[in-house]
Amino acid sequence: QVQLVESGGGLVQPGESLGLSCAASGSIVAINIVGWYRQAPGKERELVARINNYGTTYDDSVKGRFTISRDSVKKMIYLQMNDLKPEDTAVYYCYANIYTYREGSVDYWGNGARVTVSS
């Protein structure tokens, strides 16, 4: 059973930094696309950043402030968030397309990490 578990959310003031981590576990053969999405109150879930075979993509609202990275050996996905703004307040979800022998390539989601930016 594949699981994605986020950690690192919390409450910060505007302008501060916060890092999110996502640990993948289970009978994983390969992790393909990875990404972070977020869902603010009353809004739909949106892409924040993604790494795929073609490179790295960021939403315009976080370019220059957020950095996504991965450690394929440790099966970890990271999101470093700098210069946080109140509009970054949301629940952040880790995403990965993972290949297992049993299921093939499947999209998995973490349960979410709440980030609140407020003074």
Backbone as a printed PyTorch tensor [residue, N CA C, xyz], in Angstrom:
tensor([[[  0.8450,  -1.1890,   0.0000],
         [  0.0000,   0.0000,   0.0000],
         [  0.8860,   1.2470,   0.0000]],

        [[  0.7170,   2.0780,  -1.0130],
         [  1.5200,   3.2910,  -1.1160],
         [  0.8760,   4.3920,  -0.2960]],

        [[  1.7010,   5.1200,   0.4230],
         [  1.2150,   6.2660,   1.1890],
         [  2.1110,   7.4650,   0.9690]],

        [[  1.4890,   8.6540,   0.9850],
         [  2.2110,   9.9250,   0.9850],
         [  1.8330,  10.6450,   2.2640]],

        [[  2.8370,  11.0510,   3.0290],
         [  2.5790,  11.7190,   4.2960],
         [  3.3310,  13.0390,   4.3320]],

        [[  2.5630,  14.1300,   4.4690],
         [  3.1840,  15.4560,   4.5310],
         [  3.5430,  15.8260,   5.9720]],

        [[  4.4930,  16.7200,   6.0910],
         [  4.8390,  17.2940,   7.3830],
         [  5.3930,  18.6950,   7.1630]],

        [[  5.3240,  19.5100,   8.2140],
         [  5.9520,  20.8250,   8.1520],
         [  5.0150,  22.0120,   8.0860]],

        [[  3.7270,  21.7930,   8.0560],
         [  2.7990,  22.9190,   8.0240],
         [  2.7800,  23.6720,   9.3360]],

        [[  2.1030,  24.8240,   9.3350],
         [  1.9990,  25.5960,  10.5580],
         [  1.5620,  27.0150,  10.3220]],

        [[  1.7160,  27.8260,  11.3610],
         [  1.3380,  29.2310,  11.3250],
         [  2.5990,  30.0940,  11.2690]],

        [[  2.6570,  30.9760,  10.2760],
         [  3.7950,  31.8850,  10.1480],
         [  3.2830,  33.2870,   9.8500]],

        [[  4.1670,  34.2680,  10.0390],
         [  3.8130,  35.6380,   9.7220],
         [  4.2010,  35.9690,   8.2930]],

        [[  3.5660,  36.9530,   7.7000],
         [  3.9340,  37.3620,   6.3360],
         [  5.4290,  37.6630,   6.2350]],

        [[  6.0250,  37.1970,   5.1380],
         [  7.4490,  37.4030,   4.9140],
         [  8.3280,  36.2880,   5.4360]],

        [[  7.7900,  35.4280,   6.2500],
         [  8.5730,  34.3190,   6.8030],
         [  8.6140,  33.1400,   5.8340]],

        [[  9.4180,  32.1400,   6.2220],
         [  9.6100,  30.9510,   5.3880],
         [  9.0980,  29.7100,   6.1080]],

        [[  8.7810,  28.7110,   5.3020],
         [  8.3070,  27.4350,   5.8380],
         [  8.6360,  26.3540,   4.8260]],

        [[  9.0110,  25.1790,   5.3240],
         [  9.2980,  24.0660,   4.4430],
         [  8.3340,  22.9260,   4.6670]],

        [[  7.8660,  22.3350,   3.5830],
         [  7.0140,  21.1600,   3.6370],
         [  7.7860,  19.9500,   3.1260]],

        [[  7.5190,  18.8070,   3.7410],
         [  8.1250,  17.5590,   3.2940],
         [  7.0340,  16.5390,   3.0470]],

        [[  7.3210,  15.6210,   2.1600],
         [  6.3670,  14.5560,   1.8430],
         [  7.1510,  13.2620,   1.6980]],

        [[  6.7850,  12.2820,   2.5030],
         [  7.4650,  10.9860,   2.4770],
         [  6.5790,   9.9630,   1.7910]],

        [[  7.1380,   9.2980,   0.8010],
         [  6.4310,   8.2280,   0.0940],
         [  6.9020,   6.8920,   0.6350]],

        [[  5.9570,   5.9890,   0.8690],
         [  6.3080,   4.6640,   1.3820],
         [  5.4400,   3.6120,   0.7190]],

        [[  5.9010,   2.3700,   0.8030],
         [  5.1590,   1.2760,   0.2010],
         [  6.0160,   0.5440,  -0.8250]],

        [[  5.3770,  -0.3270,  -1.5790],
         [  6.0920,  -1.1500,  -2.5650],
         [  6.2870,  -0.3660,  -3.8610]],

        [[  7.1170,   0.6320,  -3.7930],
         [  7.3130,   1.5740,  -4.8900],
         [  8.4330,   1.0970,  -5.8070]],

        [[  8.1250,   1.0100,  -7.0990],
         [  9.1480,   0.6920,  -8.0890],
         [  9.7500,   1.9790,  -8.6240]],

        [[  8.9020,   2.9480,  -8.9230],
         [  9.3890,   4.2180,  -9.4600],
         [  8.3960,   5.3310,  -9.1340]],

        [[  8.9540,   6.5140,  -8.8690],
         [  8.1270,   7.7030,  -8.6780],
         [  8.3220,   8.5950,  -9.9020]],

        [[  7.2620,   8.8490, -10.6080],
         [  7.3490,   9.6040, -11.8510],
         [  7.1300,  11.1040, -11.5810]],

        [[  5.9690,  11.6030, -11.8850],
         [  5.6660,  13.0070, -11.6500],
         [  5.4290,  13.2440, -10.1610]],

        [[  5.9760,  14.3490,  -9.6370],
         [  5.6970,  14.7470,  -8.2560],
         [  5.2620,  16.2050,  -8.2600]],

        [[  4.5010,  16.5720,  -7.2410],
         [  4.0490,  17.9490,  -7.2010],
         [  3.4080,  18.3220,  -5.8830]],

        [[  3.1470,  19.6040,  -5.7480],
         [  2.4200,  20.1500,  -4.6190],
         [  1.2260,  20.9370,  -5.1550]],

        [[  0.0830,  20.7130,  -4.5390],
         [ -1.1340,  21.4500,  -4.8370],
         [ -1.6070,  22.1130,  -3.5480]],

        [[ -2.4960,  23.0760,  -3.6800],
         [ -3.0590,  23.6910,  -2.4780],
         [ -4.5240,  24.0180,  -2.6900]],

        [[ -5.2310,  24.0770,  -1.5820],
         [ -6.6450,  24.4190,  -1.6390],
         [ -6.9410,  25.4050,  -0.5200]],

        [[ -7.2780,  26.6190,  -0.9180],
         [ -7.6430,  27.6510,   0.0400],
         [ -9.1280,  27.5280,   0.3660]],

        [[ -9.5480,  28.0640,   1.4950],
         [-10.9670,  27.9840,   1.8710],
         [-11.8720,  28.5610,   0.7920]],

        [[-12.8640,  27.7840,   0.3970],
         [-13.8220,  28.2440,  -0.6030],
         [-13.3330,  28.2180,  -2.0300]],

        [[-12.1440,  27.6630,  -2.2420],
         [-11.5820,  27.6300,  -3.5950],
         [-11.2680,  26.1990,  -4.0030]],

        [[-11.0490,  26.0270,  -5.2980],
         [-10.6940,  24.7180,  -5.8130],
         [ -9.2060,  24.4390,  -5.5950]],

        [[ -8.8630,  23.1670,  -5.5990],
         [ -7.4610,  22.7920,  -5.4750],
         [ -6.7070,  23.2630,  -6.7240]],

        [[ -5.5160,  23.8270,  -6.5210],
         [ -4.7380,  24.3470,  -7.6430],
         [ -3.2940,  23.8690,  -7.5590]],

        [[ -2.6580,  23.8000,  -8.7180],
         [ -1.2560,  23.4070,  -8.7960],
         [ -0.3660,  24.5160,  -8.2490]],

        [[  0.5750,  24.1310,  -7.4070],
         [  1.5880,  25.0630,  -6.9130],
         [  2.8980,  24.8530,  -7.6710]],

        [[  3.3520,  23.6110,  -7.7260],
         [  4.6110,  23.3030,  -8.3940],
         [  4.6340,  21.8160,  -8.7410]],

        [[  5.3570,  21.4860,  -9.8030],
         [  5.3880,  20.1070, -10.2680],
         [  6.7200,  19.8310, -10.9480]],

        [[  7.1980,  18.6080, -10.7760],
         [  8.3820,  18.1360, -11.4900],
         [  7.9600,  16.9430, -12.3290]],

        [[  8.1840,  17.0080, -13.6250],
         [  7.9280,  15.8590, -14.4820],
         [  9.1250,  15.6410, -15.3990]],

        [[  8.9580,  14.7890, -16.4110],
         [ 10.0820,  14.4550, -17.2800],
         [ 10.5710,  15.6510, -18.0930]],

        [[  9.7360,  16.6800, -18.1970],
         [ 10.0920,  17.8290, -19.0260],
         [ 10.6860,  18.9820, -18.2080]],

        [[ 10.6350,  18.8540, -16.9020],
         [ 11.1970,  19.9120, -16.0840],
         [ 10.3010,  20.2810, -14.9190]],

        [[ 10.5010,  21.4960, -14.4230],
         [  9.7870,  21.9860, -13.2470],
         [  8.8430,  23.1150, -13.6340]],

        [[  7.6410,  23.0760, -13.0890],
         [  6.6230,  24.0880, -13.3680],
         [  6.1450,  24.7060, -12.0670]],

        [[  5.9780,  26.0170, -12.0750],
         [  5.4420,  26.7350, -10.9260],
         [  4.2390,  27.5700, -11.3440]],

        [[  3.2910,  27.6880, -10.4400],
         [  2.2280,  28.6530, -10.6520],
         [  2.8450,  30.0530, -10.5960]],

        [[  2.3050,  30.9600, -11.3920],
         [  2.8710,  32.3140, -11.4520],
         [  2.8840,  32.9870, -10.0880]],

        [[  1.9300,  32.6690,  -9.2470],
         [  1.8160,  33.3510,  -7.9560],
         [  2.9370,  32.9860,  -6.9840]],

        [[  3.6680,  31.8800,  -7.2610],
         [  4.7160,  31.4510,  -6.3290],
         [  6.1060,  31.4830,  -6.9560]],

        [[  6.1940,  31.8130,  -8.2350],
         [  7.4960,  31.8560,  -8.9090],
         [  8.4400,  32.8170,  -8.1910]],

        [[  9.6560,  32.3450,  -7.9730],
         [ 10.6520,  33.1680,  -7.2960],
         [ 10.5820,  33.1020,  -5.7810]],

        [[  9.5140,  32.5120,  -5.2470],
         [  9.3630,  32.4060,  -3.7880],
         [  9.3940,  30.9610,  -3.3100]],

        [[  8.8220,  30.0600,  -4.1030],
         [  8.7260,  28.6500,  -3.7200],
         [  9.7040,  27.8190,  -4.5550]],

        [[ 10.2090,  26.7490,  -3.9510],
         [ 11.0910,  25.8270,  -4.6550],
         [ 10.6810,  24.3940,  -4.3510]],

        [[ 10.3990,  23.6310,  -5.3950],
         [ 10.0860,  22.2180,  -5.2460],
         [ 11.3470,  21.4090,  -5.5250]],

        [[ 11.5180,  20.3350,  -4.7750],
         [ 12.6580,  19.4540,  -5.0070],
         [ 12.2740,  18.0380,  -4.6070]],

        [[ 13.1100,  17.0970,  -4.9910],
         [ 12.8430,  15.7060,  -4.6720],
         [ 14.1430,  14.9850,  -4.3780]],

        [[ 14.0400,  13.9550,  -3.5730],
         [ 15.1580,  13.0510,  -3.3050],
         [ 14.6570,  11.6600,  -3.6700]],

        [[ 15.0700,  11.1790,  -4.8260],
         [ 14.5460,   9.9060,  -5.3320],
         [ 15.0050,   8.7320,  -4.4780]],

        [[ 16.1770,   8.8160,  -3.8990],
         [ 16.6900,   7.7170,  -3.0700],
         [ 15.8840,   7.6130,  -1.7790]],

        [[ 15.6380,   8.7550,  -1.1500],
         [ 14.8880,   8.7690,   0.1060],
         [ 13.3750,   8.7510,  -0.1190]],

        [[ 12.9390,   8.8780,  -1.3780],
         [ 11.5100,   8.9200,  -1.7150],
         [ 10.8390,  10.0860,  -0.9880]],

        [[ 11.4670,  11.2480,  -1.0950],
         [ 10.9760,  12.4540,  -0.4400],
         [ 10.7000,  13.5360,  -1.4810]],

        [[  9.6910,  14.3480,  -1.1960],
         [  9.3500,  15.5020,  -2.0220],
         [  9.2900,  16.7040,  -1.0850]],

        [[  9.8730,  17.8160,  -1.5130],
         [  9.9670,  18.9780,  -0.6530],
         [  9.3770,  20.2110,  -1.3290]],

        [[  8.9150,  21.1420,  -0.5040],
         [  8.4890,  22.4480,  -0.9860],
         [  9.0120,  23.4910,  -0.0020]],

        [[  9.9540,  24.2940,  -0.4540],
         [ 10.4660,  25.3940,   0.3490],
         [  9.7060,  26.6510,  -0.0320]],

        [[  9.1060,  27.2810,   0.9540],
         [  8.2770,  28.4560,   0.7090],
         [  8.8850,  29.6550,   1.4150]],

        [[  9.2800,  30.6540,   0.6430],
         [  9.8710,  31.8720,   1.1920],
         [  8.9560,  33.0660,   0.9470]],

        [[  9.1690,  34.1080,   1.7310],
         [  8.3920,  35.3420,   1.5720],
         [  6.8960,  35.0390,   1.4920]],

        [[  6.4210,  34.3070,   2.4640],
         [  5.0290,  33.8830,   2.4410],
         [  4.0810,  35.0650,   2.5880]],

        [[  2.9420,  34.9610,   1.9310],
         [  1.9290,  36.0060,   1.9170],
         [  0.6210,  35.4370,   2.4700]],

        [[ -0.2510,  36.2860,   2.9740],
         [ -1.5390,  35.7770,   3.4910],
         [ -2.3050,  34.9580,   2.4500]],

        [[ -2.1650,  35.3130,   1.1710],
         [ -2.8780,  34.5770,   0.1280],
         [ -2.3050,  33.1880,  -0.1220]],

        [[ -1.1910,  32.8680,   0.5210],
         [ -0.6430,  31.5080,   0.4440],
         [ -1.3040,  30.5800,   1.4570]],

        [[ -2.1580,  31.1220,   2.3010],
         [ -2.8560,  30.3120,   3.2900],
         [ -3.7260,  29.2700,   2.5940]],

        [[ -3.5030,  28.0050,   2.9350],
         [ -4.2270,  26.9140,   2.2850],
         [ -3.8070,  25.5930,   2.9200]],

        [[ -4.4990,  24.5490,   2.5200],
         [ -4.0380,  23.1940,   2.8230],
         [ -3.2220,  22.7370,   1.6210]],

        [[ -1.9980,  22.3280,   1.8820],
         [ -1.0790,  21.9130,   0.8210],
         [ -1.0460,  20.3940,   0.7340]],

        [[ -1.2150,  19.8870,  -0.4970],
         [ -1.2630,  18.4530,  -0.7360],
         [ -0.0710,  18.0240,  -1.5790]],

        [[  0.5480,  16.9680,  -1.1400],
         [  1.6060,  16.3300,  -1.9030],
         [  0.9730,  15.3820,  -2.9230]],

        [[  1.5460,  15.3330,  -4.1050],
         [  1.0410,  14.4760,  -5.1850],
         [  2.2060,  13.7250,  -5.8100]],

        [[  1.9390,  12.4840,  -6.2040],
         [  2.9490,  11.7300,  -6.9340],
         [  2.2890,  10.6830,  -7.8140]],

        [[  2.8010,  10.5160,  -8.9840],
         [  2.4330,   9.3940,  -9.8510],
         [  3.4620,   8.3030,  -9.6300]],

        [[  3.0020,   7.1940,  -9.0820],
         [  3.9110,   6.1460,  -8.6140],
         [  3.6130,   4.8320,  -9.3140]],

        [[  4.6820,   4.1440,  -9.7030],
         [  4.5420,   2.8380, -10.3460],
         [  4.8440,   1.7330,  -9.3400]],

        [[  3.9000,   0.8150,  -9.2130],
         [  4.1200,  -0.4060,  -8.4430],
         [  3.8170,  -1.5920,  -9.3430]],

        [[  4.4080,  -2.7370,  -9.0630],
         [  4.1500,  -3.9310,  -9.8620],
         [  2.6870,  -4.3460,  -9.7760]],

        [[  2.0720,  -4.1090,  -8.6200],
         [  0.7000,  -4.5620,  -8.4110],
         [ -0.3210,  -3.6680,  -9.1010]],

        [[ -0.1110,  -2.3270,  -9.0390],
         [ -1.1250,  -1.3830,  -9.5140],
         [ -0.7630,  -0.6960, -10.8220]],

        [[  0.4890,  -0.7830, -11.2350],
         [  0.9230,   0.0080, -12.3900],
         [  1.1270,   1.4600, -11.9570]],

        [[  0.9260,   2.3940, -12.8790],
         [  1.1090,   3.8160, -12.5660],
         [ -0.1930,   4.3910, -12.0190]],

        [[ -0.1440,   4.9050, -10.8100],
         [ -1.3320,   5.4250, -10.1230],
         [ -1.0040,   6.7840,  -9.4990]],

        [[ -1.9760,   7.6710,  -9.4910],
         [ -1.8310,   8.9700,  -8.8200],
         [ -2.1660,   8.8210,  -7.3410]],

        [[ -1.2640,   9.3260,  -6.5020],
         [ -1.4780,   9.2790,  -5.0600],
         [ -1.4340,  10.6930,  -4.4890]],

        [[ -2.1830,  10.8680,  -3.3920],
         [ -2.2490,  12.1610,  -2.7150],
         [ -1.9940,  11.9920,  -1.2230]],

        [[ -1.3540,  12.9600,  -0.6300],
         [ -1.2380,  12.9900,   0.8070],
         [ -2.5170,  13.5400,   1.4200]],

        [[ -2.5720,  13.5320,   2.7380],
         [ -3.7660,  14.0040,   3.4430],
         [ -3.8030,  15.5100,   3.6320]],

        [[ -2.7020,  16.1620,   3.3650],
         [ -2.6890,  17.6190,   3.4360],
         [ -1.9680,  18.1630,   4.6520]],

        [[ -1.3330,  19.3170,   4.4670],
         [ -0.6600,  20.0330,   5.5560],
         [ -1.1560,  21.4750,   5.5280]],

        [[ -1.6660,  21.9320,   6.6580],
         [ -2.2600,  23.2780,   6.6930],
         [ -1.1720,  24.3270,   6.8920]],

        [[ -1.2040,  25.3330,   6.0430],
         [ -0.2880,  26.4750,   6.1460],
         [ -1.1270,  27.7340,   6.3120]],

        [[ -0.8580,  28.4480,   7.3850],
         [ -1.5750,  29.6880,   7.6480],
         [ -0.5750,  30.8320,   7.7470]],

        [[ -0.8010,  31.8550,   6.9500],
         [  0.0800,  33.0260,   6.9540],
         [ -0.7360,  34.2010,   7.4670]],

        [[ -0.3860,  34.6680,   8.6440],
         [ -1.1770,  35.7220,   9.2770],
         [ -0.3260,  36.4770,  10.2840]],

        [[ -0.5860,  37.7690,  10.3890],
         [  0.1070,  38.5760,  11.3820],
         [ -0.7190,  38.6650,  12.6680]]])
